[in-house]
Short mmCIF file of C-alpha atoms in Angstrom, two decimals:
data_model
loop_
_atom_site.label_atom_id
_atom_site.label_comp_id
_atom_site.label_asym_id
_atom_site.label_seq_id
_atom_site.Cartn_x
_atom_site.Cartn_y
_atom_site.Cartn_z
CA MET U 60 -0.05 -0.05 -0.07
CA GLY U 61 2.03 2.83 -1.22
CA ALA U 62 1.28 6.54 -0.82
CA PRO U 63 -1.14 8.14 -3.35
CA PRO U 64 0.23 10.41 -6.04
CA PRO U 65 0.08 14.12 -5.04
CA PRO U 66 -3.10 16.03 -6.24
CA THR U 67 -2.71 17.22 -9.84
CA ASN U 68 -5.79 19.50 -9.89
CA ASP U 69 -8.01 21.54 -7.65
CA GLU U 70 -10.33 18.81 -6.67
CA THR U 71 -11.18 18.61 -3.07
CA VAL U 72 -11.80 14.88 -3.02
CA VAL U 73 -9.91 12.36 -5.39
CA VAL U 74 -10.55 8.52 -5.54
CA HIS U 75 -7.81 6.42 -6.67
CA PRO U 76 -8.93 2.86 -7.68
CA GLY U 77 -6.63 -0.21 -6.55
CA LYS U 78 -4.44 -1.39 -9.25
CA SER U 79 -5.52 -4.97 -8.80
CA PRO U 80 -8.53 -6.79 -7.47
CA GLY U 81 -8.54 -6.92 -3.74
CA ASP U 82 -6.25 -3.72 -3.57
CA PRO U 83 -7.49 -0.85 -1.35
CA THR U 84 -9.11 2.21 -3.00
CA VAL U 85 -7.26 5.31 -1.76
CA ILE U 86 -9.24 8.42 -0.97
CA THR U 87 -7.40 11.69 -0.66
CA VAL U 88 -9.14 14.90 0.76
CA ASN U 89 -7.49 18.42 0.60
CA CYS U 90 -9.49 21.19 2.02
CA PRO U 91 -9.51 23.93 4.75
CA ASP U 92 -9.33 22.62 8.20
CA GLN U 93 -11.98 22.60 10.99
CA ILE U 94 -12.63 20.79 14.24
CA GLY U 95 -14.64 17.58 13.63
CA LEU U 96 -13.72 17.32 9.91
CA GLY U 97 -12.12 13.80 10.30
CA SER U 98 -15.24 12.64 12.13
CA ALA U 99 -17.45 13.92 9.34
CA LEU U 100 -15.34 12.28 6.56
CA THR U 101 -14.90 8.98 8.37
CA GLY U 102 -18.76 9.17 8.92
CA VAL U 103 -19.39 9.17 5.29
CA ILE U 104 -17.01 6.42 4.50
CA PHE U 105 -18.63 4.45 7.22
CA ASP U 106 -22.10 5.13 5.81
CA PHE U 107 -20.97 3.50 2.49
CA GLY U 108 -20.18 0.20 3.91
CA LEU U 109 -16.35 0.67 3.70
CA SER U 110 -13.74 -0.32 6.13
CA VAL U 111 -10.76 2.03 6.59
CA ILE U 112 -7.61 -0.16 6.87
CA ARG U 113 -5.01 2.71 7.03
CA GLY U 114 -5.29 6.52 7.51
CA ASP U 115 -3.11 9.56 7.50
CA LEU U 116 -4.31 13.18 8.68
CA SER U 117 -2.20 16.27 8.71
CA THR U 118 -2.80 19.87 8.95
CA ASP U 119 -0.81 23.11 9.28
CA GLY U 120 -3.77 24.64 11.25
CA ARG U 121 -5.46 26.18 8.28
CA TRP U 122 -5.23 23.62 5.48
CA CYS U 123 -5.40 19.81 5.87
CA PHE U 124 -4.58 16.58 3.74
CA LEU U 125 -6.24 13.41 4.67
CA VAL U 126 -5.63 9.96 3.12
CA PHE U 127 -7.76 6.88 3.63
CA TRP U 128 -7.02 3.47 2.33
CA VAL U 129 -10.52 1.68 2.08
CA LEU U 130 -12.09 -1.66 1.27
CA PRO U 131 -15.60 -2.91 1.03
CA ARG U 132 -16.64 -4.89 4.07
CA ILE U 133 -16.55 -8.63 3.91
CA GLY U 134 -19.82 -9.88 2.55
CA SER U 135 -20.83 -6.75 0.91
CA SER U 136 -22.65 -7.64 -2.40
CA ARG U 137 -23.58 -4.17 -3.67
CA PRO U 138 -21.27 -2.23 -6.01
CA VAL U 139 -19.57 0.80 -4.31
CA ARG U 140 -20.87 3.95 -5.77
CA TRP U 141 -17.50 6.03 -5.88
CA SER U 142 -18.92 9.09 -7.71
CA LEU U 143 -21.60 9.39 -4.78
CA ILE U 144 -18.84 8.82 -2.28
CA LYS U 145 -16.84 11.56 -3.75
CA LYS U 146 -19.82 13.94 -3.86
CA ARG U 147 -20.86 13.22 -0.15
CA LEU U 148 -17.16 13.74 1.11
CA ALA U 149 -16.82 17.05 -0.62
CA ALA U 150 -20.19 18.21 0.74
CA VAL U 151 -18.80 17.92 4.26
CA CYS U 152 -15.63 19.87 3.58
CA PRO U 153 -15.43 23.38 4.20
CA SER U 154 -15.45 25.78 1.32
CA ALA U 155 -12.19 27.17 0.24
CA ASP U 156 -13.74 30.49 -0.60
CA THR U 157 -15.46 30.82 2.63
CA HIS U 158 -12.30 29.87 4.49
CA LEU U 159 -10.27 32.73 2.76
CA PHE U 160 -12.54 35.41 2.55
CA SER U 161 -15.43 35.14 5.29
CA PRO U 162 -14.42 35.89 8.85
CA VAL U 163 -17.76 33.98 10.02
CA ARG U 164 -18.42 30.58 8.99
CA ASN U 165 -22.20 30.56 7.89
CA GLU U 166 -23.98 27.41 9.08
CA PRO U 167 -26.36 25.77 6.41
CA LYS U 168 -29.89 26.34 6.83
CA PRO U 169 -32.03 23.51 8.16
CA LYS U 170 -33.33 21.44 5.39
CA LYS U 171 -37.29 21.10 4.78
CA LEU U 172 -38.81 17.98 6.20
CA PHE U 173 -40.79 15.76 4.01
CA LEU U 174 -43.46 12.98 4.95
CA LEU U 175 -43.14 9.78 2.98
CA LEU U 176 -46.20 7.54 3.48
CA VAL U 177 -46.11 3.97 2.37
CA CYS U 178 -48.71 1.17 2.49
CA SER U 179 -48.28 -2.29 1.24
CA PRO U 180 -48.78 -6.08 2.13
CA ASP U 181 -46.15 -6.82 4.97
CA ARG U 182 -43.18 -9.13 4.44
CA SER U 183 -39.98 -10.09 6.09
CA GLY U 184 -37.26 -7.46 5.30
CA LEU U 185 -39.52 -4.76 3.98
CA LEU U 186 -38.16 -1.98 6.36
CA HIS U 187 -34.58 -3.03 5.48
CA ASP U 188 -35.27 -2.83 1.93
CA MET U 189 -36.97 0.64 2.28
CA SER U 190 -34.14 2.02 4.32
CA GLN U 191 -31.65 0.86 1.73
CA THR U 192 -33.83 2.36 -1.20
CA LEU U 193 -34.15 5.70 0.44
CA TRP U 194 -30.38 5.89 1.17
CA GLU U 195 -29.86 5.11 -2.52
CA LEU U 196 -32.06 8.08 -3.39
CA GLU U 197 -30.11 10.40 -1.12
CA LEU U 198 -32.98 10.83 1.33
CA ASN U 199 -31.90 11.08 5.11
CA ILE U 200 -34.35 9.37 7.58
CA HIS U 201 -34.98 11.47 10.70
CA LYS U 202 -38.07 9.53 12.19
CA VAL U 203 -39.78 6.39 11.37
CA LYS U 204 -43.06 4.98 12.49
CA VAL U 205 -44.03 1.41 11.34
CA SER U 206 -47.08 -0.56 12.12
CA THR U 207 -48.91 -3.50 10.76
CA ARG U 208 -52.71 -3.39 10.21
CA PRO U 209 -55.07 -6.38 11.16
CA ASP U 210 -55.41 -7.05 7.49
CA GLY U 211 -51.63 -7.82 7.17
CA LYS U 212 -50.80 -4.52 5.59
CA ALA U 213 -47.74 -2.40 6.58
CA GLU U 214 -48.26 1.26 7.09
CA ASP U 215 -44.79 3.16 7.13
CA LEU U 216 -44.20 6.78 7.78
CA PHE U 217 -40.96 8.38 7.21
CA LEU U 218 -39.94 11.88 7.87
CA VAL U 219 -37.05 12.69 5.42
CA THR U 220 -34.81 15.42 3.99
CA ASP U 221 -33.38 15.54 0.43
CA ASN U 222 -29.63 15.56 0.11
CA ARG U 223 -30.14 16.61 -3.56
CA ASP U 224 -32.29 19.49 -2.52
CA MET U 225 -34.80 18.76 -5.41
CA LEU U 226 -37.92 18.15 -3.33
CA PRO U 227 -40.78 19.09 -3.75
CA ALA U 228 -40.20 19.04 -7.68
CA LYS U 229 -42.75 16.76 -9.27
CA ASN U 230 -40.07 14.78 -11.32
CA ARG U 231 -38.08 14.18 -7.88
CA ILE U 232 -41.34 12.94 -6.16
CA ALA U 233 -42.28 10.76 -9.12
CA ASN U 234 -38.67 9.32 -9.07
CA VAL U 235 -38.77 8.72 -5.38
CA CYS U 236 -42.25 6.86 -5.49
CA GLN U 237 -41.17 4.76 -8.46
CA CYS U 238 -38.24 3.42 -6.68
CA VAL U 239 -40.07 2.86 -3.44
CA LYS U 240 -42.99 0.99 -5.12
CA ALA U 241 -40.32 -1.38 -6.94
CA VAL U 242 -39.58 -2.80 -3.38
CA LEU U 243 -43.17 -3.02 -2.19
CA VAL U 244 -45.43 -6.13 -2.64
CA GLY U 245 -48.62 -6.29 -4.49
CA PRO U 246 -50.47 -4.05 -7.20
CA LYS U 247 -52.26 -1.86 -4.57
CA ALA U 248 -49.11 -0.78 -2.90
CA HIS U 249 -49.30 2.96 -2.09
CA CYS U 250 -46.73 5.70 -1.83
CA GLU U 251 -47.16 9.31 -1.17
CA LEU U 252 -44.48 12.20 -0.58
CA ARG U 253 -45.27 15.52 0.53
CA GLU U 254 -43.95 18.35 2.67
CA ALA U 255 -44.37 17.67 6.47
CA GLY U 256 -46.92 19.89 8.02
CA PRO U 257 -46.07 22.11 11.23
CA GLU U 258 -47.23 19.29 13.40
CA TYR U 259 -44.00 17.45 12.69
CA GLY U 260 -41.86 20.38 13.83
CA ASP U 261 -38.60 21.08 11.87
CA LEU U 262 -34.85 20.29 12.21
CA SER U 263 -33.97 23.70 13.68
CA CYS U 264 -35.80 22.94 16.96
CA THR U 265 -35.65 19.16 17.49
CA THR U 266 -37.33 18.06 20.64
CA THR U 267 -36.01 15.19 22.88
CA SER U 268 -37.91 12.48 24.96
CA TYR U 269 -36.91 10.89 28.22
CA LEU U 270 -37.03 7.14 28.52
CA SER U 271 -38.53 5.37 31.26
CA PRO U 272 -36.36 3.87 34.13
CA LEU U 273 -37.29 0.31 32.95
CA VAL U 274 -35.94 1.10 29.42
CA VAL U 275 -32.94 2.95 30.56
CA ASN U 276 -31.86 0.17 32.88
CA CYS U 277 -32.28 -2.40 30.11
CA LEU U 278 -30.34 -0.48 27.56
CA PHE U 279 -27.46 0.69 29.90
CA LYS U 280 -27.22 -1.93 32.55
CA ASP U 281 -23.66 -2.95 31.31
CA GLU U 282 -22.49 0.75 30.95
CA ARG U 283 -20.44 0.76 34.21
CA ARG U 284 -18.62 -2.46 33.29
CA GLU U 285 -14.90 -1.82 33.07
CA ALA U 286 -13.09 -4.04 30.50
CA PRO U 287 -9.58 -5.21 31.42
CA LEU U 288 -6.68 -3.00 30.10
CA GLU U 289 -3.67 -5.08 30.89
CA GLU U 290 -1.43 -5.49 27.79
CA ASP U 291 -0.08 -8.80 28.92
CA SER U 292 -3.35 -10.65 29.22
CA GLN U 293 -3.19 -14.04 27.49
CA SER U 294 -7.07 -14.21 27.06
CA GLU U 295 -8.16 -12.43 24.01
CA ASP U 296 -10.86 -9.85 24.88
CA VAL U 297 -12.60 -8.00 22.09
CA TRP U 298 -13.61 -5.39 24.64
CA ARG U 299 -10.20 -4.38 25.99
CA VAL U 300 -9.59 -0.77 24.97
CA LYS U 301 -6.29 0.94 25.82
CA ALA U 302 -6.44 4.71 25.55
CA THR U 303 -3.56 6.81 26.89
CA LEU U 304 -2.27 10.42 26.70
CA ASP U 305 1.39 11.57 26.16
CA ASN U 306 2.42 15.09 26.70
CA MET U 307 6.40 14.45 26.46
CA LEU U 308 6.66 13.43 22.82
CA SER U 309 5.64 16.79 21.37
CA PRO U 310 6.26 20.26 22.82
CA ALA U 311 2.91 21.76 21.22
CA HIS U 312 0.54 18.72 21.16
CA THR U 313 -0.87 16.01 23.27
CA LEU U 314 -0.53 12.59 21.84
CA VAL U 315 -3.64 10.36 22.08
CA GLN U 316 -2.88 6.60 21.48
CA ILE U 317 -5.68 4.07 21.21
CA ILE U 318 -5.09 0.24 20.89
CA CYS U 319 -8.03 -2.23 20.39
CA LYS U 320 -9.40 -4.96 18.31
CA ASP U 321 -10.38 -3.46 15.03
CA ARG U 322 -13.99 -3.18 14.11
CA LYS U 323 -16.06 -1.23 11.65
CA GLY U 324 -16.59 2.27 12.56
CA LEU U 325 -13.44 2.31 14.97
CA LEU U 326 -11.65 5.42 13.46
CA TYR U 327 -15.08 7.24 13.16
CA ASP U 328 -15.93 6.53 16.78
CA SER U 329 -12.41 7.61 17.89
CA LEU U 330 -12.56 10.92 15.92
CA ARG U 331 -16.12 11.58 16.90
CA THR U 332 -15.29 11.48 20.53
CA LEU U 333 -12.32 13.87 20.04
CA LYS U 334 -14.73 16.31 18.34
CA ASP U 335 -17.17 16.05 21.19
CA PHE U 336 -14.35 17.21 23.50
CA ASN U 337 -13.70 20.05 21.02
CA LEU U 338 -10.14 19.06 20.37
CA LYS U 339 -8.48 19.93 17.11
CA VAL U 340 -6.38 17.30 15.37
CA ALA U 341 -2.92 18.28 13.96
CA TYR U 342 -1.76 15.08 12.83
CA GLY U 343 -3.06 11.28 12.91
CA ARG U 344 -2.32 7.80 11.75
CA PHE U 345 -4.41 4.73 11.88
CA SER U 346 -3.29 1.19 10.91
CA ILE U 347 -4.11 -2.33 11.63
CA ASN U 348 -1.37 -4.64 12.95
CA ASP U 349 -0.67 -8.31 12.40
CA LYS U 350 -2.87 -9.37 15.30
CA GLY U 351 -5.89 -7.40 13.94
CA ASN U 352 -5.57 -4.72 16.39
CA GLY U 353 -6.39 -1.26 15.41
CA GLU U 354 -3.65 1.40 16.35
CA ILE U 355 -4.37 4.85 16.47
CA ASP U 356 -1.98 7.85 17.14
CA ILE U 357 -3.51 11.48 17.08
CA PHE U 358 -1.72 14.61 18.00
CA VAL U 359 -4.32 17.13 19.39
CA THR U 360 -4.69 20.64 21.04
CA GLN U 361 -7.35 22.31 22.85
CA ALA U 362 -9.06 25.58 21.85
CA GLY U 363 -6.37 28.21 21.35
CA GLY U 364 -3.64 25.68 20.59
CA ARG U 365 -3.10 24.59 24.15
CA LYS U 366 -2.14 21.03 25.26
CA LEU U 367 -4.33 18.93 27.35
CA ILE U 368 -2.76 19.33 30.75
CA ASP U 369 -5.59 19.13 33.33
CA PRO U 370 -5.66 15.68 34.89
CA GLU U 371 -9.40 15.60 35.42
CA LYS U 372 -9.95 16.49 31.62
CA GLN U 373 -7.27 13.75 30.78
CA LYS U 374 -9.19 11.11 32.80
CA ALA U 375 -12.38 12.13 31.28
CA LEU U 376 -11.18 11.89 27.71
CA CYS U 377 -9.49 8.52 28.20
CA SER U 378 -12.60 7.13 30.02
CA ARG U 379 -14.97 8.51 27.13
CA LEU U 380 -12.74 6.95 24.57
CA GLN U 381 -12.81 3.52 26.15
CA LYS U 382 -16.64 3.74 26.53
CA GLU U 383 -17.46 4.87 23.10
CA ILE U 384 -15.17 2.48 21.43
CA ARG U 385 -16.35 -0.33 23.66
CA SER U 386 -20.00 0.41 23.34
CA PRO U 387 -20.68 2.34 20.09
CA PHE U 388 -24.33 1.68 20.63
CA TYR U 389 -26.67 -0.17 23.06
CA LEU U 390 -28.97 -3.04 22.83
CA GLY U 391 -31.76 -4.22 25.05
CA VAL U 392 -34.68 -6.64 24.92
CA VAL U 393 -37.92 -6.17 26.77
CA MET U 394 -40.78 -8.63 26.74
CA ARG U 395 -44.03 -7.09 26.49
CA GLY U 396 -46.70 -9.92 26.74
CA PRO U 397 -46.48 -12.11 23.72
CA ASP U 398 -44.33 -9.44 21.82
CA THR U 399 -40.48 -8.93 22.12
CA GLU U 400 -39.34 -5.32 21.92
CA LEU U 401 -35.69 -4.64 20.66
CA LEU U 402 -34.20 -1.47 21.98
CA VAL U 403 -31.24 0.21 20.07
CA ALA U 404 -29.77 3.43 21.14
CA ALA U 405 -26.85 5.03 19.29
CA PRO U 406 -25.13 8.49 20.38
CA ILE U 407 -25.71 11.76 18.57
CA ASP U 408 -22.62 13.93 18.24
CA SER U 409 -22.05 17.48 19.17
CA SER U 410 -23.18 18.75 15.65
CA GLY U 411 -26.54 16.74 15.78
CA ARG U 412 -25.34 13.82 13.49
CA GLY U 413 -26.48 10.33 14.42
CA ARG U 414 -24.36 7.24 14.11
CA PRO U 415 -24.37 6.00 10.35
CA ARG U 416 -26.17 2.83 9.21
CA VAL U 417 -27.90 1.99 12.45
CA LEU U 418 -31.34 1.38 11.03
CA TYR U 419 -29.71 -0.44 8.18
CA ASP U 420 -27.49 -2.79 10.22
CA VAL U 421 -30.40 -3.63 12.75
CA THR U 422 -33.01 -4.27 10.08
CA LEU U 423 -30.46 -6.39 8.13
CA ALA U 424 -29.60 -8.53 11.12
CA LEU U 425 -33.58 -8.97 11.61
CA LYS U 426 -34.08 -9.81 8.11
CA THR U 427 -31.23 -12.29 8.04
CA LEU U 428 -32.76 -13.98 11.13
CA SER U 429 -36.26 -14.13 9.31
CA ILE U 430 -37.71 -12.02 12.34
CA CYS U 431 -40.73 -9.98 11.22
CA ILE U 432 -41.18 -6.32 12.34
CA PHE U 433 -44.48 -5.25 12.88
CA GLN U 434 -44.04 -1.93 14.83
CA VAL U 435 -41.11 0.54 14.91
CA GLY U 436 -40.48 4.05 16.44
CA ILE U 437 -37.47 6.13 15.90
CA ASP U 438 -36.86 9.34 17.95
CA THR U 439 -34.26 11.45 19.81
CA VAL U 440 -34.05 10.66 23.42
CA TYR U 441 -32.10 12.05 26.33
CA VAL U 442 -30.10 9.80 28.90
CA ASN U 443 -27.40 10.87 31.35
CA GLN U 444 -26.84 14.19 29.80
CA HIS U 445 -26.41 12.67 26.35
CA GLU U 446 -28.65 12.43 23.19
CA PHE U 447 -29.33 9.13 21.46
CA LEU U 448 -31.26 8.16 18.55
#
């Protein structure tokens, strides 16, 4: 895996395909720097079902250059849409013009919410296929309500936003409904897409709910469990996470070192946590060793370019990294009479982004197990001073 060639044009994102089958694709990003950029980029890569097997990040404080070596995940059967990946990655990068000429960064306006209503005969895997179709149509799902009527028909309600910013154009609505109907069952399948009314709120004033003590205990009962951290332990423990800080190696930065078993989303979860602590990455490197462990070295500073010296802040950061890497989401099962309720909670980062692929992965697992879903609810909840989706 050699280094990619230097950029030969002004493109923000460049994709270099592997030279041979099985070789990693190299993605380079060259753009203005900002806190949380690495988290946003690795989130997009994660969302496309790609695994980062190596990564390099560097910045001079104003401009940054990032390189990711990626491979499709094992078992992935769908072709990778590299042109769309490139578009999505470029969309989360700061504008060079804004960086050079605007003293204040203008936040994007909240997107309009649209209501997608679907009704068709129910079948196993319907929600999974719907979530995949909406993702391919570049529609973001914010809330879902799924129910099954006594006559066996599924009624699905999705609150979505359009990444293409084409809704409510008639041709865009027609295209969405046509693609959605292709995954539904029966000639009487119904699809309707319209702008959401004021009763559904908007993205600029998101409301959060609070879970009952029973549900909180079911989801987070293992949250306080500490995984062993000893390096010389002979027993393999996939939960072991080693997170340490070093202020001696660099005169201007704090080195964050993470070693743990590699898994999908590892680099994303690490960078997301650093972003939530408002830490700025100066340089970083990620690789996977011969034992299958992910090794991450990241040099960071606080606001104003200060090193992380406070012992309490150091302890809080290491503890949070271990927690977020060990438990990127939470699962619980509650029996409600004859029904089984599966509870899934994934954290929302400091910019309001939810964890990628949660709905996709959960519904894929249930579809693989031939478990039918007859009711679903997705909402933002507040637990222990943190937001979850």
